[in-house]
C-alpha atoms as a PDB file:
ATOM      1  CA  MET A   1      78.772  13.054 -74.503  1.00  0.00           C
ATOM      2  CA  THR A   2      75.221  12.071 -73.303  1.00  0.00           C
ATOM      3  CA  PRO A   3      74.447   8.524 -74.998  1.00  0.00           C
ATOM      4  CA  PRO A   4      70.603   7.925 -75.278  1.00  0.00           C
ATOM      5  CA  GLU A   5      70.552   4.970 -72.714  1.00  0.00           C
ATOM      6  CA  MET A   6      72.221   7.367 -70.194  1.00  0.00           C
ATOM      7  CA  VAL A   7      70.236  10.681 -70.276  1.00  0.00           C
ATOM      8  CA  HIS A   8      69.310  10.708 -66.774  1.00  0.00           C
ATOM      9  CA  TYR A   9      72.681  10.502 -66.049  1.00  0.00           C
ATOM     10  CA  GLY A  10      73.920  13.279 -68.199  1.00  0.00           C
ATOM     11  CA  PHE A  11      71.205  15.482 -66.766  1.00  0.00           C
ATOM     12  CA  THR A  12      72.591  14.860 -63.038  1.00  0.00           C
ATOM     13  CA  LYS A  13      76.117  15.362 -64.387  1.00  0.00           C
ATOM     14  CA  THR A  14      75.326  18.702 -65.904  1.00  0.00           C
ATOM     15  CA  ALA A  15      73.579  19.755 -62.713  1.00  0.00           C
ATOM     16  CA  GLN A  16      76.520  18.791 -60.495  1.00  0.00           C
ATOM     17  CA  LEU A  17      79.132  20.788 -62.597  1.00  0.00           C
ATOM     18  CA  ALA A  18      76.702  23.706 -62.294  1.00  0.00           C
ATOM     19  CA  VAL A  19      76.865  23.410 -58.789  1.00  0.00           C
ATOM     20  CA  SER A  20      80.591  22.936 -58.389  1.00  0.00           C
ATOM     21  CA  ARG A  21      81.432  25.709 -60.451  1.00  0.00           C
ATOM     22  CA  GLY A  22      79.384  27.958 -58.391  1.00  0.00           C
ATOM     23  CA  LEU A  23      81.258  26.747 -55.361  1.00  0.00           C
ATOM     24  CA  ALA A  24      84.345  27.040 -56.499  1.00  0.00           C
ATOM     25  CA  GLU A  25      83.465  30.778 -57.360  1.00  0.00           C
ATOM     26  CA  LEU A  26      82.827  31.267 -53.730  1.00  0.00           C
ATOM     27  CA  THR A  27      86.093  29.966 -52.617  1.00  0.00           C
ATOM     28  CA  LYS A  28      87.831  32.866 -54.737  1.00  0.00           C
ATOM     29  CA  GLY A  29      90.917  34.037 -52.752  1.00  0.00           C
ATOM     30  CA  THR A  30      90.979  31.333 -50.475  1.00  0.00           C
ATOM     31  CA  GLU A  31      92.669  27.909 -50.143  1.00  0.00           C
ATOM     32  CA  VAL A  32      89.722  25.790 -50.980  1.00  0.00           C
ATOM     33  CA  THR A  33      88.984  24.123 -54.067  1.00  0.00           C
ATOM     34  CA  VAL A  34      86.001  22.722 -55.451  1.00  0.00           C
ATOM     35  CA  ASN A  35      86.228  20.749 -58.991  1.00  0.00           C
ATOM     36  CA  SER A  36      84.217  17.940 -60.562  1.00  0.00           C
ATOM     37  CA  VAL A  37      85.527  14.498 -61.761  1.00  0.00           C
ATOM     38  CA  LEU A  38      83.751  13.206 -65.125  1.00  0.00           C
ATOM     39  CA  PRO A  39      84.323   9.392 -64.820  1.00  0.00           C
ATOM     40  CA  GLY A  40      83.519   7.104 -67.978  1.00  0.00           C
ATOM     41  CA  PRO A  41      82.259   3.671 -67.754  1.00  0.00           C
ATOM     42  CA  THR A  42      83.817   2.440 -64.796  1.00  0.00           C
ATOM     43  CA  HIS A  43      83.658  -1.281 -63.523  1.00  0.00           C
ATOM     44  CA  SER A  44      81.069  -2.073 -61.040  1.00  0.00           C
ATOM     45  CA  GLU A  45      78.726  -4.737 -59.881  1.00  0.00           C
ATOM     46  CA  GLY A  46      76.158  -2.455 -61.233  1.00  0.00           C
ATOM     47  CA  ILE A  47      77.650  -1.768 -64.951  1.00  0.00           C
ATOM     48  CA  VAL A  48      77.932  -5.634 -65.296  1.00  0.00           C
ATOM     49  CA  GLY A  49      74.030  -5.948 -65.351  1.00  0.00           C
ATOM     50  CA  PHE A  50      73.687  -2.977 -67.418  1.00  0.00           C
ATOM     51  CA  LEU A  51      76.166  -4.466 -70.147  1.00  0.00           C
ATOM     52  CA  LYS A  52      74.452  -7.549 -70.231  1.00  0.00           C
ATOM     53  CA  GLN A  53      71.121  -5.709 -70.930  1.00  0.00           C
ATOM     54  CA  MET A  54      72.735  -4.073 -73.967  1.00  0.00           C
ATOM     55  CA  SER A  55      74.208  -7.166 -75.328  1.00  0.00           C
ATOM     56  CA  THR A  56      72.836  -9.521 -78.024  1.00  0.00           C
ATOM     57  CA  ASN A  57      73.849 -12.395 -75.930  1.00  0.00           C
ATOM     58  CA  PRO A  58      72.788 -11.573 -72.285  1.00  0.00           C
ATOM     59  CA  ASP A  59      74.024 -15.118 -71.201  1.00  0.00           C
ATOM     60  CA  ALA A  60      77.700 -14.124 -72.218  1.00  0.00           C
ATOM     61  CA  GLY A  61      80.373 -13.497 -69.289  1.00  0.00           C
ATOM     62  CA  PRO A  62      81.583 -10.112 -68.327  1.00  0.00           C
ATOM     63  CA  GLU A  63      84.363 -10.090 -70.502  1.00  0.00           C
ATOM     64  CA  GLU A  64      82.489 -10.682 -73.733  1.00  0.00           C
ATOM     65  CA  VAL A  65      79.741  -8.236 -72.794  1.00  0.00           C
ATOM     66  CA  GLU A  66      82.707  -5.659 -72.070  1.00  0.00           C
ATOM     67  CA  ARG A  67      84.225  -6.103 -75.364  1.00  0.00           C
ATOM     68  CA  GLU A  68      80.477  -6.256 -77.329  1.00  0.00           C
ATOM     69  CA  PHE A  69      80.048  -3.161 -75.722  1.00  0.00           C
ATOM     70  CA  PHE A  70      83.030  -1.066 -76.767  1.00  0.00           C
ATOM     71  CA  GLU A  71      83.011  -2.244 -80.169  1.00  0.00           C
ATOM     72  CA  LYS A  72      79.239  -1.503 -80.461  1.00  0.00           C
ATOM     73  CA  HIS A  73      78.306   1.441 -78.277  1.00  0.00           C
ATOM     74  CA  ARG A  74      81.625   3.123 -77.022  1.00  0.00           C
ATOM     75  CA  THR A  75      83.645   2.998 -80.195  1.00  0.00           C
ATOM     76  CA  SER A  76      85.118   6.042 -79.686  1.00  0.00           C
ATOM     77  CA  SER A  77      86.819   4.955 -76.446  1.00  0.00           C
ATOM     78  CA  LEU A  78      90.737   4.877 -76.560  1.00  0.00           C
ATOM     79  CA  LEU A  79      91.085   2.631 -73.684  1.00  0.00           C
ATOM     80  CA  GLN A  80      88.585   0.064 -74.960  1.00  0.00           C
ATOM     81  CA  ARG A  81      87.821  -1.226 -71.541  1.00  0.00           C
ATOM     82  CA  LEU A  82      85.943  -0.460 -68.528  1.00  0.00           C
ATOM     83  CA  ILE A  83      88.135   2.128 -65.964  1.00  0.00           C
ATOM     84  CA  LYS A  84      88.844   0.308 -62.588  1.00  0.00           C
ATOM     85  CA  ASP A  85      87.778   2.098 -59.757  1.00  0.00           C
ATOM     86  CA  SER A  86      91.269   2.852 -58.479  1.00  0.00           C
ATOM     87  CA  GLU A  87      91.807   4.854 -61.584  1.00  0.00           C
ATOM     88  CA  ILE A  88      89.345   7.077 -60.642  1.00  0.00           C
ATOM     89  CA  ALA A  89      90.222   7.207 -57.045  1.00  0.00           C
ATOM     90  CA  ASP A  90      94.050   8.264 -57.999  1.00  0.00           C
ATOM     91  CA  LEU A  91      92.754  11.375 -59.810  1.00  0.00           C
ATOM     92  CA  VAL A  92      90.415  12.268 -56.717  1.00  0.00           C
ATOM     93  CA  THR A  93      93.319  11.556 -54.664  1.00  0.00           C
ATOM     94  CA  TYR A  94      95.512  14.023 -56.618  1.00  0.00           C
ATOM     95  CA  LEU A  95      92.796  16.744 -56.564  1.00  0.00           C
ATOM     96  CA  SER A  96      92.786  16.399 -52.697  1.00  0.00           C
ATOM     97  CA  SER A  97      96.450  16.745 -52.409  1.00  0.00           C
ATOM     98  CA  PRO A  98      98.383  20.025 -52.216  1.00  0.00           C
ATOM     99  CA  LEU A  99      99.774  19.371 -55.690  1.00  0.00           C
ATOM    100  CA  SER A 100      96.188  20.327 -57.173  1.00  0.00           C
ATOM    101  CA  ALA A 101      96.139  23.883 -55.383  1.00  0.00           C
ATOM    102  CA  ALA A 102      95.959  25.789 -58.740  1.00  0.00           C
ATOM    103  CA  THR A 103      93.095  23.470 -59.817  1.00  0.00           C
ATOM    104  CA  ASN A 104      89.687  25.221 -59.264  1.00  0.00           C
ATOM    105  CA  GLY A 105      86.287  25.058 -60.643  1.00  0.00           C
ATOM    106  CA  ALA A 106      87.243  22.618 -63.193  1.00  0.00           C
ATOM    107  CA  ALA A 107      85.930  19.652 -64.482  1.00  0.00           C
ATOM    108  CA  LEU A 108      88.426  16.961 -65.188  1.00  0.00           C
ATOM    109  CA  ARG A 109      87.701  13.652 -67.167  1.00  0.00           C
ATOM    110  CA  ALA A 110      88.733  10.521 -66.387  1.00  0.00           C
ATOM    111  CA  GLU A 111      87.033   8.911 -69.404  1.00  0.00           C
ATOM    112  CA  GLY A 112      89.384   6.815 -71.379  1.00  0.00           C
ATOM    113  CA  GLY A 113      89.763   8.822 -74.417  1.00  0.00           C
ATOM    114  CA  LEU A 114      85.614   8.395 -74.869  1.00  0.00           C
ATOM    115  CA  VAL A 115      85.139  12.132 -75.633  1.00  0.00           C
ATOM    116  CA  ARG A 116      86.411  13.160 -78.941  1.00  0.00           C
ATOM    117  CA  SER A 117      87.131  16.681 -78.187  1.00  0.00           C
ATOM    118  CA  ILE A 118      90.311  18.190 -76.943  1.00  0.00           C
ATOM    119  CA  LEU A 119      88.885  20.585 -74.161  1.00  0.00           C
END
């Protein structure tokens, strides 16, 4: 899902997926894994400014612009809030652990249910 205001992000993410899958193919038969993490809107200093730019009230506080963003621009989100960076880190920690040994060449979403497809 590439929103119109995020085409640049969608383009670079697609390139990352192609590279990571190609690198994963090179690891066949080894214990090396290569995967991609696809995060959804994640809380950061940068996104607060972005949300203010999209808001109908740029003078609103962070909580209000976040609420408006999900109500008007990311209505399909099941989480209806920004993802915490620690929630993305939890997925990366799993992928970096032996528990994920059978996960290779995958694109794993941590996007709060934003994308409406099952796979």
